[in-house]
Amino acid sequence: MEDNARMKAWTENDEPLGGASLDIAAEKRRAVLGLFPEARTEGGELDFDVLRRALGETIDPGRERYGLTWAGKAACFRTVQALSTGTLLPAPTKSVNFDTSKNVIIEGDNLEVLKLIQKAYLGKVKMIYIDPPYNTGNDFIYPDDYSESLQTYLEYTGQVDNEGRRFGTNTDTDGRFHSRWLNMMYPRLYLARNLLTKDGVLFISINDVELASLIAICNELFGEENHLATFVWINEGNIDNQSKIKTKHEYVVAFARDEDAFQAPAVIDPNIPQESKLYREYIENSIVKNGPANPISEVVLPVGFPANFETGTIRPRDNFWPQLSAAVDVSGSVTTGEVRARSGWSSKDLLEAFIRNGCKPIVDAKGQETAFYVTTSGSIISRKARSAQQSHVLTELRGMGTVRAAAASLAELGITFAYPKPVRLIQYLVEVGSKDGDLILDFFAGSGTLAEAVLDLNRRQGNGSRRFMLVQLPERVDSEDFATIAAIAEERVTRVIERMRSGRDEALPIEKPVLDLGFRVFSLAESNVRAWDSNVAHDEAAFDAQLSLSVEHLRHDRSDIDILFEVILKEGFPLSTMVTSELVGNKTLYGVADGAFLICLDRHLDLDVVRAIAARQPDRVLLLDQGFAGNDQLKTNAVQTFKGKNIVLKTL
């Protein structure tokens, strides 16, 4: 139903009626800055040079202005704008519960993957967490030349030739040490921002080497007003004893897609003791507040004003605020006479509204039920019912695990991996940055810590439905058990799921089978559709081979399921889309979005199949062009049949 709603959705913009006519120029500037935040100047104006560069135009960089620049920055924009010619091939045999799971793991270069998922996941990801290379000199494997990123990836993974091309490291002797790192990060963060929901958030782990550069490019891409915090993670026990100054912390930089839309997380730092007032049912504070902004005024406390004691007398005092006009008796926890109270107040309007309401609780601007009472000393206290969604997130991340303990935990699963992030740390960030049902993305997935954190959190909640998407380059590793890091992540998540199913996981058995204990694996590859190569025009044999593409342009080694998921993704449906199938005659018909989009990949279509598809009244249909086998009459009939029922026909 969600996919179907996506196809039929339409939006309305409901804005309040203003007293003046619309400032069209200002509205357009606001819209442009929303699309291109990197074009915002320090004063919030539009930098047209940056805008033109973002749109692919060449500009004169001669005019100086405040900002971050480096060797290769202009090429980053061309990198972002270069279209991907790849696809994501499904790998059911590597997956767990492929047919039903909404979790996804992708093997591939994350730059290409981020491009491929733009249409399907635009504004759909609530939280992104990444742990990119820290640029320490030996952990950098992404290419410096992005002009042929897919080709580079295919060579690296052995899908093109036997060279086994390695992307390379980035040593500090390189004259472009920081520039290469920025060239790697900038386009990826640019594309990642597009994926976030309006209230979405990005968390990035980093250390001192590139912290300043990371914040600078995020300020440019997200706007510095959306910098939520730079968390300090205390990584106890992971200290280089040879260093002159011992470092035992790293950072987690947090940026919101839109700080105004980002809600205070319903999370309390786990280090806060249970006896803290944060865990009390009510928030109680004196409303006496004297100062220039709170001039002295008078409030009349009526008969029946609540007190926090059963019986007694409150006597006025000259050296205490509020100053009472007379002594007042209390009986049955309410005042028995009227009294005037003079002071400066922090919540006078609310107090008077409470009195007008017969001294019964009212609701404040934050939706909190509020009441007031007087104490034995004459102080007036506000009492607010504490929200069930308390928020108390601190920038110091302490007691959330260490790299050393995380590696030991992985070893218990039979997996060796250097420098994994602790599950507790990532799980806490997931709680801060998302809620149930949200999608969380990690495109530097490493060993797959994010997936374990999400699965464990869903289990702890009893019926959680957060979803994860991991992207990891299949970087080769020196291991007898695993060929690549991507394989490590897949096996780790598989073993975590097996442990959860067995009930051996901390004696917390799964009681509700609706938990999504699975994942779909996809791998980056060349498109199922062979592209026309215009460079072979002067090579007669190669040109003849290219002409054959007009007859059969699909790769022979690809299955219908490969083609199906390329169609689904490039038509704007997520990789987690549920697909149905049925036989119509002897032809397989695939259904997406509750049948609103129907796909038939049969190479031998006939009019009966066309009519059967049209009878199902989908919104959209995709057929293989070669399915008509050169039968122009059949194709014409199909076009007219679908057109007569207002069905959009597409061919591949």
Tab-separated table of N, CA and C in Angstrom, residues 153-294:
chain	number	residue	atom	x	y	z
A	153	TYR	N	35.682	0.539	-10.425
A	153	TYR	CA	35.117	-0.447	-9.502
A	153	TYR	C	35.083	-1.835	-10.141
A	154	LEU	N	34.674	-1.915	-11.394
A	154	LEU	CA	34.581	-3.202	-12.075
A	154	LEU	C	35.958	-3.846	-12.219
A	155	GLU	N	36.974	-3.026	-12.485
A	155	GLU	CA	38.329	-3.557	-12.573
A	155	GLU	C	38.797	-4.048	-11.207
A	156	TYR	N	38.487	-3.260	-10.186
A	156	TYR	CA	38.910	-3.610	-8.833
A	156	TYR	C	38.303	-4.928	-8.369
A	157	THR	N	37.061	-5.154	-8.716
A	157	THR	CA	36.365	-6.370	-8.282
A	157	THR	C	36.513	-7.512	-9.271
A	158	GLY	N	37.311	-7.321	-10.323
A	158	GLY	CA	37.573	-8.401	-11.261
A	158	GLY	C	36.430	-8.691	-12.203
A	159	GLN	N	35.498	-7.747	-12.367
A	159	GLN	CA	34.364	-7.973	-13.254
A	159	GLN	C	34.679	-7.609	-14.697
A	160	VAL	N	35.835	-6.983	-14.931
A	160	VAL	CA	36.180	-6.564	-16.285
A	160	VAL	C	37.418	-7.289	-16.794
A	161	ASP	N	38.480	-7.307	-16.016
A	161	ASP	CA	39.696	-7.982	-16.448
A	161	ASP	C	40.369	-8.593	-15.227
A	162	ASN	N	41.584	-9.057	-15.403
A	162	ASN	CA	42.286	-9.751	-14.324
A	162	ASN	C	43.323	-8.876	-13.631
A	163	GLU	N	43.276	-7.569	-13.871
A	163	GLU	CA	44.280	-6.703	-13.275
A	163	GLU	C	44.108	-6.590	-11.763
A	164	GLY	N	42.869	-6.690	-11.290
A	164	GLY	CA	42.622	-6.538	-9.860
A	164	GLY	C	43.095	-5.194	-9.361
A	165	ARG	N	42.764	-4.155	-10.073
A	165	ARG	CA	43.241	-2.804	-9.797
A	165	ARG	C	42.872	-2.354	-8.381
A	166	ARG	N	43.864	-1.907	-7.635
A	166	ARG	CA	43.603	-1.412	-6.284
A	166	ARG	C	43.448	0.104	-6.339
A	167	PHE	N	42.516	0.609	-5.569
A	167	PHE	CA	42.241	2.036	-5.614
A	167	PHE	C	43.410	2.858	-5.062
A	168	GLY	N	44.091	2.348	-4.044
A	168	GLY	CA	45.269	3.035	-3.543
A	168	GLY	C	45.095	3.604	-2.148
A	169	THR	N	46.221	3.926	-1.523
A	169	THR	CA	46.213	4.558	-0.210
A	169	THR	C	46.526	6.032	-0.371
A	170	ASN	N	46.396	6.771	0.732
A	170	ASN	CA	46.636	8.212	0.706
A	170	ASN	C	47.640	8.538	1.794
A	171	THR	N	48.914	8.559	1.464
A	171	THR	CA	49.945	8.779	2.470
A	171	THR	C	50.148	10.266	2.704
A	172	ASP	N	50.689	10.590	3.875
A	172	ASP	CA	50.872	12.000	4.206
A	172	ASP	C	52.025	12.634	3.437
A	173	THR	N	52.744	11.839	2.633
A	173	THR	CA	53.771	12.415	1.764
A	173	THR	C	53.176	12.897	0.455
A	174	ASP	N	51.916	12.555	0.216
A	174	ASP	CA	51.225	12.994	-0.994
A	174	ASP	C	50.953	14.496	-0.883
A	175	GLY	N	51.260	15.230	-1.941
A	175	GLY	CA	51.053	16.676	-1.920
A	175	GLY	C	49.594	17.072	-1.827
A	176	ARG	N	48.693	16.126	-2.075
A	176	ARG	CA	47.263	16.423	-2.002
A	176	ARG	C	46.613	15.563	-0.917
A	177	PHE	N	47.279	15.418	0.193
A	177	PHE	CA	46.830	14.531	1.272
A	177	PHE	C	45.403	14.862	1.709
A	178	HIS	N	45.151	16.097	2.080
A	178	HIS	CA	43.816	16.491	2.530
A	178	HIS	C	42.860	16.648	1.351
A	179	SER	N	43.373	17.146	0.233
A	179	SER	CA	42.512	17.348	-0.933
A	179	SER	C	41.910	16.039	-1.423
A	180	ARG	N	42.705	14.988	-1.434
A	180	ARG	CA	42.188	13.694	-1.906
A	180	ARG	C	41.058	13.211	-1.002
A	181	TRP	N	41.219	13.408	0.294
A	181	TRP	CA	40.168	12.991	1.235
A	181	TRP	C	38.900	13.820	1.011
A	182	LEU	N	39.062	15.121	0.820
A	182	LEU	CA	37.913	15.987	0.571
A	182	LEU	C	37.230	15.637	-0.746
A	183	ASN	N	38.036	15.313	-1.765
A	183	ASN	CA	37.459	14.923	-3.049
A	183	ASN	C	36.662	13.629	-2.938
A	184	MET	N	37.067	12.769	-2.021
A	184	MET	CA	36.320	11.535	-1.787
A	184	MET	C	35.026	11.808	-1.026
A	185	MET	N	35.085	12.658	-0.007
A	185	MET	CA	33.934	12.865	0.870
A	185	MET	C	32.876	13.794	0.290
A	186	TYR	N	33.297	14.855	-0.376
A	186	TYR	CA	32.355	15.901	-0.782
A	186	TYR	C	31.207	15.387	-1.647
A	187	PRO	N	31.481	14.689	-2.757
A	187	PRO	CA	30.355	14.239	-3.588
A	187	PRO	C	29.456	13.236	-2.871
A	188	ARG	N	30.019	12.425	-2.007
A	188	ARG	CA	29.214	11.440	-1.290
A	188	ARG	C	28.266	12.122	-0.300
A	189	LEU	N	28.774	13.131	0.412
A	189	LEU	CA	27.915	13.868	1.337
A	189	LEU	C	26.879	14.702	0.585
A	190	TYR	N	27.266	15.224	-0.562
A	190	TYR	CA	26.333	15.979	-1.402
A	190	TYR	C	25.132	15.102	-1.772
A	191	LEU	N	25.411	13.896	-2.236
A	191	LEU	CA	24.339	12.975	-2.628
A	191	LEU	C	23.579	12.461	-1.412
A	192	ALA	N	24.281	12.261	-0.307
A	192	ALA	CA	23.631	11.741	0.899
A	192	ALA	C	22.594	12.713	1.425
A	193	ARG	N	22.887	13.995	1.373
A	193	ARG	CA	21.936	14.996	1.877
A	193	ARG	C	20.589	14.892	1.174
A	194	ASN	N	20.610	14.616	-0.121
A	194	ASN	CA	19.360	14.496	-0.877
A	194	ASN	C	18.461	13.392	-0.338
A	195	LEU	N	19.057	12.375	0.251
A	195	LEU	CA	18.292	11.206	0.682
A	195	LEU	C	17.573	11.426	2.006
A	196	LEU	N	18.037	12.394	2.794
A	196	LEU	CA	17.473	12.589	4.124
A	196	LEU	C	16.071	13.170	4.079
A	197	THR	N	15.235	12.720	5.006
A	197	THR	CA	13.920	13.339	5.198
A	197	THR	C	14.132	14.762	5.697
A	198	LYS	N	13.076	15.568	5.674
A	198	LYS	CA	13.197	16.953	6.124
A	198	LYS	C	13.663	17.021	7.570
A	199	ASP	N	13.237	16.044	8.387
A	199	ASP	CA	13.653	16.018	9.796
A	199	ASP	C	14.785	15.026	10.028
A	200	GLY	N	15.490	14.663	8.956
A	200	GLY	CA	16.541	13.657	9.049
A	200	GLY	C	17.829	14.200	9.643
A	201	VAL	N	18.742	13.274	9.975
A	201	VAL	CA	19.988	13.655	10.640
A	201	VAL	C	21.123	12.775	10.135
A	202	LEU	N	22.307	13.361	10.067
A	202	LEU	CA	23.522	12.677	9.626
A	202	LEU	C	24.516	12.636	10.781
A	203	PHE	N	25.057	11.445	11.078
A	203	PHE	CA	26.122	11.280	12.067
A	203	PHE	C	27.363	10.760	11.350
A	204	ILE	N	28.528	11.358	11.632
A	204	ILE	CA	29.774	10.944	10.994
A	204	ILE	C	30.845	10.761	12.060
A	205	SER	N	31.401	9.559	12.151
A	205	SER	CA	32.530	9.315	13.050
A	205	SER	C	33.815	9.835	12.406
A	206	ILE	N	34.671	10.437	13.229
A	206	ILE	CA	35.909	11.019	12.698
A	206	ILE	C	36.884	11.210	13.855
A	207	ASN	N	38.175	11.442	13.524
A	207	ASN	CA	39.127	11.811	14.565
A	207	ASN	C	39.711	13.180	14.242
A	208	ASP	N	40.793	13.552	14.924
A	208	ASP	CA	41.316	14.911	14.799
A	208	ASP	C	41.857	15.238	13.409
A	209	VAL	N	42.303	14.238	12.651
A	209	VAL	CA	43.002	14.505	11.389
A	209	VAL	C	42.147	15.326	10.428
A	210	GLU	N	40.882	14.938	10.257
A	210	GLU	CA	40.027	15.620	9.292
A	210	GLU	C	38.777	16.230	9.932
A	211	LEU	N	38.768	16.392	11.255
A	211	LEU	CA	37.583	16.955	11.910
A	211	LEU	C	37.244	18.335	11.364
A	212	ALA	N	38.236	19.215	11.303
A	212	ALA	CA	37.979	20.584	10.836
A	212	ALA	C	37.488	20.590	9.392
A	213	SER	N	38.111	19.775	8.531
A	213	SER	CA	37.697	19.718	7.128
A	213	SER	C	36.282	19.171	6.997
A	214	LEU	N	35.963	18.154	7.799
A	214	LEU	CA	34.637	17.555	7.738
A	214	LEU	C	33.561	18.567	8.124
A	215	ILE	N	33.774	19.278	9.223
A	215	ILE	CA	32.783	20.274	9.643
A	215	ILE	C	32.658	21.368	8.588
A	216	ALA	N	33.777	21.759	7.977
A	216	ALA	CA	33.739	22.814	6.967
A	216	ALA	C	32.908	22.415	5.753
A	217	ILE	N	33.094	21.189	5.245
A	217	ILE	CA	32.315	20.803	4.063
A	217	ILE	C	30.852	20.543	4.431
A	218	CYS	N	30.600	20.070	5.648
A	218	CYS	CA	29.206	19.889	6.071
A	218	CYS	C	28.525	21.232	6.262
A	219	ASN	N	29.261	22.237	6.779
A	219	ASN	CA	28.697	23.584	6.873
A	219	ASN	C	28.284	24.094	5.501
A	220	GLU	N	29.114	23.790	4.506
A	220	GLU	CA	28.823	24.244	3.150
A	220	GLU	C	27.632	23.502	2.551
A	221	LEU	N	27.578	22.202	2.751
A	221	LEU	CA	26.536	21.395	2.122
A	221	LEU	C	25.206	21.455	2.861
A	222	PHE	N	25.256	21.495	4.188
A	222	PHE	CA	24.039	21.461	4.992
A	222	PHE	C	23.642	22.831	5.528
A	223	GLY	N	24.607	23.757	5.597
A	223	GLY	CA	24.376	25.032	6.257
A	223	GLY	C	24.813	24.932	7.705
A	224	GLU	N	25.645	25.874	8.157
A	224	GLU	CA	26.184	25.763	9.512
A	224	GLU	C	25.100	25.880	10.568
A	225	GLU	N	23.946	26.458	10.211
A	225	GLU	CA	22.843	26.527	11.169
A	225	GLU	C	22.255	25.150	11.469
A	226	ASN	N	22.587	24.166	10.643
A	226	ASN	CA	22.080	22.804	10.840
A	226	ASN	C	23.097	21.885	11.528
A	227	HIS	N	24.188	22.472	12.025
A	227	HIS	CA	25.169	21.700	12.794
A	227	HIS	C	24.604	21.497	14.196
A	228	LEU	N	24.123	20.305	14.477
A	228	LEU	CA	23.484	20.028	15.760
A	228	LEU	C	24.495	19.944	16.889
A	229	ALA	N	25.591	19.219	16.677
A	229	ALA	CA	26.570	19.009	17.743
A	229	ALA	C	27.774	18.278	17.183
A	230	THR	N	28.878	18.364	17.906
A	230	THR	CA	30.024	17.494	17.680
A	230	THR	C	30.215	16.701	18.968
A	231	PHE	N	29.797	15.452	18.925
A	231	PHE	CA	29.884	14.587	20.097
A	231	PHE	C	31.330	14.127	20.300
A	232	VAL	N	31.699	13.934	21.548
A	232	VAL	CA	33.005	13.372	21.891
A	232	VAL	C	32.770	11.969	22.448
A	233	TRP	N	33.278	10.976	21.724
A	233	TRP	CA	33.131	9.579	22.166
A	233	TRP	C	34.383	9.168	22.923
A	234	ILE	N	34.216	8.801	24.181
A	234	ILE	CA	35.327	8.366	25.010
A	234	ILE	C	35.587	6.891	24.732
A	235	ASN	N	36.677	6.632	24.024
A	235	ASN	CA	37.042	5.274	23.608
A	235	ASN	C	38.088	4.730	24.573
A	236	GLU	N	37.647	4.381	25.772
A	236	GLU	CA	38.554	3.915	26.820
A	236	GLU	C	39.351	2.686	26.355
A	237	GLY	N	40.601	2.626	26.760
A	237	GLY	CA	41.392	1.421	26.518
A	237	GLY	C	41.992	1.328	25.141
A	238	ASN	N	41.742	2.312	24.262
A	238	ASN	CA	42.306	2.255	22.911
A	238	ASN	C	43.294	3.411	22.763
A	239	ILE	N	44.378	3.351	23.519
A	239	ILE	CA	45.328	4.453	23.603
A	239	ILE	C	46.664	4.034	23.004
A	240	ASP	N	47.213	4.921	22.193
A	240	ASP	CA	48.555	4.698	21.647
A	240	ASP	C	49.574	5.142	22.694
A	241	ASN	N	50.166	4.178	23.384
A	241	ASN	CA	51.091	4.502	24.469
A	241	ASN	C	52.403	5.099	23.977
A	242	GLN	N	52.638	5.068	22.665
A	242	GLN	CA	53.866	5.640	22.129
A	242	GLN	C	53.712	7.131	21.837
A	243	SER	N	52.503	7.631	21.835
A	243	SER	CA	52.275	9.035	21.495
A	243	SER	C	52.664	9.941	22.649
A	244	LYS	N	53.055	11.157	22.346
A	244	LYS	CA	53.473	12.104	23.376
A	244	LYS	C	52.298	12.511	24.261
A	245	ILE	N	51.142	12.666	23.649
A	245	ILE	CA	49.920	12.957	24.397
A	245	ILE	C	48.924	11.848	24.077
A	246	LYS	N	48.412	11.195	25.085
A	246	LYS	CA	47.561	10.015	24.906
A	246	LYS	C	46.131	10.442	24.569
A	247	THR	N	45.667	10.014	23.414
A	247	THR	CA	44.316	10.352	22.967
A	247	THR	C	43.387	9.168	23.209
A	248	LYS	N	42.297	9.420	23.884
A	248	LYS	CA	41.346	8.331	24.138
A	248	LYS	C	39.924	8.733	23.739
A	249	HIS	N	39.825	9.584	22.728
A	249	HIS	CA	38.491	9.984	22.274
A	249	HIS	C	38.479	10.129	20.757
A	250	GLU	N	37.302	10.022	20.218
A	250	GLU	CA	37.028	10.340	18.817
A	250	GLU	C	35.802	11.241	18.797
A	251	TYR	N	35.329	11.571	17.612
A	251	TYR	CA	34.202	12.487	17.488
A	251	TYR	C	33.083	11.849	16.659
A	252	VAL	N	31.868	12.340	16.894
A	252	VAL	CA	30.736	12.032	16.028
A	252	VAL	C	30.091	13.372	15.687
A	253	VAL	N	30.241	13.799	14.445
A	253	VAL	CA	29.694	15.080	13.990
A	253	VAL	C	28.249	14.865	13.552
A	254	ALA	N	27.345	15.724	14.030
A	254	ALA	CA	25.914	15.576	13.730
A	254	ALA	C	25.388	16.811	13.010
A	255	PHE	N	24.767	16.592	11.846
A	255	PHE	CA	24.121	17.659	11.087
A	255	PHE	C	22.681	17.259	10.779
A	256	ALA	N	21.769	18.199	10.930
A	256	ALA	CA	20.372	17.974	10.568
A	256	ALA	C	20.147	18.397	9.130
A	257	ARG	N	19.206	17.739	8.476
A	257	ARG	CA	18.781	18.206	7.142
A	257	ARG	C	18.141	19.587	7.264
A	258	ASP	N	17.340	19.757	8.314
A	258	ASP	CA	16.706	21.037	8.622
A	258	ASP	C	16.547	21.092	10.139
A	259	GLU	N	17.361	21.905	10.800
A	259	GLU	CA	17.377	21.946	12.258
A	259	GLU	C	16.006	22.272	12.840
A	260	ASP	N	15.243	23.119	12.167
A	260	ASP	CA	13.912	23.473	12.670
A	260	ASP	C	12.972	22.277	12.669
A	261	ALA	N	13.156	21.382	11.712
A	261	ALA	CA	12.264	20.220	11.613
A	261	ALA	C	12.718	19.070	12.495
A	262	PHE	N	13.992	19.068	12.877
A	262	PHE	CA	14.526	17.992	13.707
A	262	PHE	C	13.977	18.112	15.122
A	263	GLN	N	13.299	17.080	15.599
A	263	GLN	CA	12.680	17.090	16.918
A	263	GLN	C	13.673	16.652	17.997
A	264	ALA	N	13.474	17.189	19.213
A	264	ALA	CA	14.314	16.760	20.335
A	264	ALA	C	14.175	15.258	20.524
A	265	PRO	N	15.277	14.516	20.530
A	265	PRO	CA	15.198	13.053	20.636
A	265	PRO	C	14.587	12.614	21.969
A	266	ALA	N	13.731	11.617	21.912
A	266	ALA	CA	13.100	11.079	23.123
A	266	ALA	C	14.048	10.090	23.795
A	267	VAL	N	15.215	10.605	24.203
A	267	VAL	CA	16.289	9.770	24.733
A	267	VAL	C	16.911	10.468	25.933
A	268	ILE	N	17.233	9.696	26.958
A	268	ILE	CA	17.987	10.200	28.104
A	268	ILE	C	19.343	9.512	28.107
A	269	ASP	N	20.392	10.297	28.255
A	269	ASP	CA	21.733	9.730	28.288
A	269	ASP	C	21.790	8.587	29.301
A	270	PRO	N	22.303	7.425	28.905
A	270	PRO	CA	22.288	6.260	29.803
A	270	PRO	C	23.128	6.425	31.059
A	271	ASN	N	23.984	7.448	31.104
A	271	ASN	CA	24.798	7.673	32.293
A	271	ASN	C	24.071	8.483	33.370
A	272	ILE	N	22.881	8.996	33.047
A	272	ILE	CA	22.102	9.744	34.031
A	272	ILE	C	21.558	8.769	35.070
A	273	PRO	N	21.816	8.989	36.375
A	273	PRO	CA	21.344	8.046	37.402
A	273	PRO	C	19.827	8.017	37.501
A	274	GLN	N	19.290	6.885	37.910
A	274	GLN	CA	17.848	6.703	38.002
A	274	GLN	C	17.206	7.651	39.007
A	275	GLU	N	17.964	8.120	39.995
A	275	GLU	CA	17.380	9.024	40.981
A	275	GLU	C	17.307	10.459	40.472
A	276	SER	N	17.778	10.715	39.267
A	276	SER	CA	17.721	12.055	38.693
A	276	SER	C	16.275	12.525	38.557
A	277	LYS	N	16.092	13.840	38.671
A	277	LYS	CA	14.747	14.402	38.522
A	277	LYS	C	14.182	14.183	37.120
A	278	LEU	N	15.068	13.844	36.157
A	278	LEU	CA	14.585	13.568	34.800
A	278	LEU	C	13.635	12.380	34.767
A	279	TYR	N	13.767	11.490	35.742
A	279	TYR	CA	12.915	10.302	35.782
A	279	TYR	C	11.691	10.495	36.676
A	280	ARG	N	11.556	11.671	37.283
A	280	ARG	CA	10.393	11.920	38.117
A	280	ARG	C	9.158	12.164	37.252
A	281	GLU	N	8.009	11.901	37.845
A	281	GLU	CA	6.755	12.014	37.100
A	281	GLU	C	6.419	13.464	36.784
A	282	TYR	N	6.863	14.388	37.646
A	282	TYR	CA	6.524	15.797	37.477
A	282	TYR	C	7.784	16.667	37.491
A	283	ILE	N	7.682	17.811	36.832
A	283	ILE	CA	8.717	18.840	36.864
A	283	ILE	C	8.201	19.961	37.746
A	284	GLU	N	8.943	20.291	38.794
A	284	GLU	CA	8.504	21.327	39.728
A	284	GLU	C	9.565	22.415	39.828
A	285	ASN	N	9.121	23.679	39.667
A	285	ASN	CA	10.032	24.817	39.737
A	285	ASN	C	9.309	26.023	40.314
A	286	SER	N	10.037	26.835	41.070
A	286	SER	CA	9.476	28.099	41.549
A	286	SER	C	9.277	29.034	40.369
A	287	ILE	N	8.182	29.795	40.402
A	287	ILE	CA	7.932	30.739	39.307
A	287	ILE	C	8.337	32.158	39.699
A	288	VAL	N	8.930	32.309	40.889
A	288	VAL	CA	9.439	33.611	41.305
A	288	VAL	C	10.706	33.918	40.513
A	289	LYS	N	10.729	35.057	39.846
A	289	LYS	CA	11.896	35.436	39.049
A	289	LYS	C	11.961	36.956	38.982
A	290	ASN	N	12.838	37.531	39.762
A	290	ASN	CA	12.959	38.980	39.832
A	290	ASN	C	14.157	39.455	39.028
A	291	GLY	N	13.950	40.499	38.256
A	291	GLY	CA	15.010	41.064	37.446
A	291	GLY	C	14.432	42.077	36.490
A	292	PRO	N	15.288	42.730	35.691
A	292	PRO	CA	14.805	43.759	34.759
A	292	PRO	C	13.747	43.240	33.787
A	293	ALA	N	13.874	41.986	33.376
A	293	ALA	CA	12.897	41.427	32.431
A	293	ALA	C	11.648	40.911	33.128
A	294	ASN	N	11.658	40.916	34.447
A	294	ASN	CA	10.513	40.413	35.222
A	294	ASN	C	10.148	41.421	36.305
